[in-house]
C-alpha positions as a LaTeX table, in Angstrom:
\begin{tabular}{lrrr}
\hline
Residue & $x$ (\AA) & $y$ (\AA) & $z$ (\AA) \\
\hline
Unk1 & 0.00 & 0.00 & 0.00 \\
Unk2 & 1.47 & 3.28 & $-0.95$ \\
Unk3 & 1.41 & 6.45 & 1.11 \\
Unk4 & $-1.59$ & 7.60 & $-0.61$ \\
Unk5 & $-3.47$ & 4.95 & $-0.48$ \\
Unk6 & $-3.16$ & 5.17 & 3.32 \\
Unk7 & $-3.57$ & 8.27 & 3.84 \\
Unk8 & $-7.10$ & 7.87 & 1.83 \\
Unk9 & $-7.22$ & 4.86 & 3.82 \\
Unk10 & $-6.92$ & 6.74 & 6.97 \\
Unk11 & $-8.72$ & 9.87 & 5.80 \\
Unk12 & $-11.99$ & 7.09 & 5.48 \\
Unk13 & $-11.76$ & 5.36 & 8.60 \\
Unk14 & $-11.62$ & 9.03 & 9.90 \\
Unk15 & $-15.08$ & 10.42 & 8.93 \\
Unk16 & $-16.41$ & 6.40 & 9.46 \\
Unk17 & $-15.67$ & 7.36 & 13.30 \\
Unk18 & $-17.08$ & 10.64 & 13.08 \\
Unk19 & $-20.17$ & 9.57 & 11.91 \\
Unk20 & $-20.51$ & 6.83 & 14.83 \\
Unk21 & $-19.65$ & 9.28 & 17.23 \\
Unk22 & $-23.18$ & 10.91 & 16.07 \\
Unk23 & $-24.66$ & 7.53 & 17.04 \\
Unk24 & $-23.28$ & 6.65 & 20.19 \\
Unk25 & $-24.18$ & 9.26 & 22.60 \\
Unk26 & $-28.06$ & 8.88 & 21.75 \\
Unk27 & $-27.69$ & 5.32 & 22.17 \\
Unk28 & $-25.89$ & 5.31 & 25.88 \\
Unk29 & $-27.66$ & 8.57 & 26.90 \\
Unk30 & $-30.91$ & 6.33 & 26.27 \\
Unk31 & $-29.84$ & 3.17 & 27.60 \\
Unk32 & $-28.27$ & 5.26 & 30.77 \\
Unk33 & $-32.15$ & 6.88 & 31.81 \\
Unk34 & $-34.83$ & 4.90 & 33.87 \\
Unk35 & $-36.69$ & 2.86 & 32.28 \\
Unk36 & $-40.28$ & 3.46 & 32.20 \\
Unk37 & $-42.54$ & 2.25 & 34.74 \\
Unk38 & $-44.76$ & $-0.52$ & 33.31 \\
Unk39 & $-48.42$ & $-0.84$ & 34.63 \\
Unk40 & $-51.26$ & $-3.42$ & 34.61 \\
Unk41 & $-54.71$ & $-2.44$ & 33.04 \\
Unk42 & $-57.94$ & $-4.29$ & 33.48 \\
Unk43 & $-60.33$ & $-5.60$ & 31.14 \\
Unk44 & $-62.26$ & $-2.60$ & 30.39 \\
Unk45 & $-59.60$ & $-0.31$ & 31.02 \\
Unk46 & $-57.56$ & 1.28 & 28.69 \\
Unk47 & $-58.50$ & 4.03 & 25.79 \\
Unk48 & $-62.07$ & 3.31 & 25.20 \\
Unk49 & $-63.24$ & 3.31 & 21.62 \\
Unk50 & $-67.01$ & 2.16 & 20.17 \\
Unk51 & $-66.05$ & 0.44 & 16.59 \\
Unk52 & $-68.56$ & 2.52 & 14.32 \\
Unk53 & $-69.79$ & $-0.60$ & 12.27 \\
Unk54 & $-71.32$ & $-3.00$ & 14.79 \\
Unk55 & $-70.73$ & $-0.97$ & 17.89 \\
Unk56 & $-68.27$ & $-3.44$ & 19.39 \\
Unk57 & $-66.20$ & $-2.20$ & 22.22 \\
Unk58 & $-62.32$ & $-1.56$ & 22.14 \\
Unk59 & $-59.86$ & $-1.05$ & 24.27 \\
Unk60 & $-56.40$ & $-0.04$ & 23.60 \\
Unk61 & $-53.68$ & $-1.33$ & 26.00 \\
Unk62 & $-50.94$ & 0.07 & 24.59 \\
Unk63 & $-49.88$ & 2.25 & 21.53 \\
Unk64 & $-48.30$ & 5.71 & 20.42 \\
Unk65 & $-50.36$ & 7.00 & 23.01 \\
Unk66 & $-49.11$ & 5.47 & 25.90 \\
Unk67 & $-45.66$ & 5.80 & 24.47 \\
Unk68 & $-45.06$ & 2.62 & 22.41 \\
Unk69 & $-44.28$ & 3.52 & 18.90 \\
Unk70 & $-43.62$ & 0.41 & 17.64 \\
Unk71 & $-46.12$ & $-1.97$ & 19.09 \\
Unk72 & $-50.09$ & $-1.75$ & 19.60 \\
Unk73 & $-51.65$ & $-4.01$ & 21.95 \\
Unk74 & $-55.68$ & $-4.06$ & 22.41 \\
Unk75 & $-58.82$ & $-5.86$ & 22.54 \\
Unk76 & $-61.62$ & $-5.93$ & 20.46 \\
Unk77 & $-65.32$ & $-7.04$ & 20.85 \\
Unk78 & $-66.31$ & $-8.38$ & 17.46 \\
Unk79 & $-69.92$ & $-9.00$ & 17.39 \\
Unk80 & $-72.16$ & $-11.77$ & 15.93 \\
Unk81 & $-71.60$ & $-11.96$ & 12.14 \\
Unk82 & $-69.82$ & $-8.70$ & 11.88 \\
Unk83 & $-66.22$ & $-10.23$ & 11.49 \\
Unk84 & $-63.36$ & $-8.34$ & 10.47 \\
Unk85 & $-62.98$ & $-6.83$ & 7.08 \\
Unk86 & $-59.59$ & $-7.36$ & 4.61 \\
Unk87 & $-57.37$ & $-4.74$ & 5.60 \\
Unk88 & $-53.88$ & $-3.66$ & 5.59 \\
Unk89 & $-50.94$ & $-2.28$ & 7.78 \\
Unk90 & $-48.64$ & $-0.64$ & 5.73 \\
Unk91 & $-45.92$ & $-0.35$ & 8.60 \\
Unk92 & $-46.48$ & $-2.67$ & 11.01 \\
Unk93 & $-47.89$ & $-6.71$ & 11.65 \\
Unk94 & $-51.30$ & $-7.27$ & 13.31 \\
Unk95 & $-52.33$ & $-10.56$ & 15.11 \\
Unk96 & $-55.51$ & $-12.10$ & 16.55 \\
Unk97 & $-56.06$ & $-14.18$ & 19.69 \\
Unk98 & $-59.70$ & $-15.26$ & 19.97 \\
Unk99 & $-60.97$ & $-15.71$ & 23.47 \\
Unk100 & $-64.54$ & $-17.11$ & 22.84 \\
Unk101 & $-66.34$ & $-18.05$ & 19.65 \\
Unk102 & $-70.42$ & $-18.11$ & 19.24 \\
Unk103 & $-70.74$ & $-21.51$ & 17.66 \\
Unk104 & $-72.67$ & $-21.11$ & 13.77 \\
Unk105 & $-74.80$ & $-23.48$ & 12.60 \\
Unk106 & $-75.13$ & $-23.71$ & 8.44 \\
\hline
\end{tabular}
């Protein structure tokens, strides 16, 4: 390697650690405050909202509201035949637990 090829070399490596640096201090400032308290929510607690189709009650647990970009947690009263219409999240994943089923007859 000739000296001009190292001093590129080094030159590089140079503004590689400058541009870190811009990352690292976020990071440890972040990982150096308390952590947020959690909390515990009931079954009708949360933010309260009355789905506008069949009137079916839901409750946010957690969202941007409460603080959690990145995840939304809630629960959902889906009502006799109603269901759940095709949809899409452009941004994020959605999942469904059902906790109790009205059985159909055909």
């Amino acid at each position: 390697m000739n000296a001009l090829e190292a001093t590129r070399r080094s030159f590089l490596f140079g503004l590689g650690g400058i541009g870190i640096s811009q990352v690292l201090p976020l990071g440890m400032t972040r990982a150096q405050a308390e952590a947020p308290q959690g909390y515990v929510l009931g079954a009708a607690e949360g933010e309260h909202l009355v789905h506008f189709r069949d009137h079916g009650n839901i409750f946010i647990k957690a969202g941007a509201a409460t603080g959690s970009d990145n995840l939304a947690l809630g629960t959902q009263q889906v009502t006799v035949g109603a269901g759940i219409p095709i949809h899409r999240h452009l941004k994020m994943d959605e999942a469904f637990c059902v906790l109790e089923a009205a059985e159909f007859s055909y």
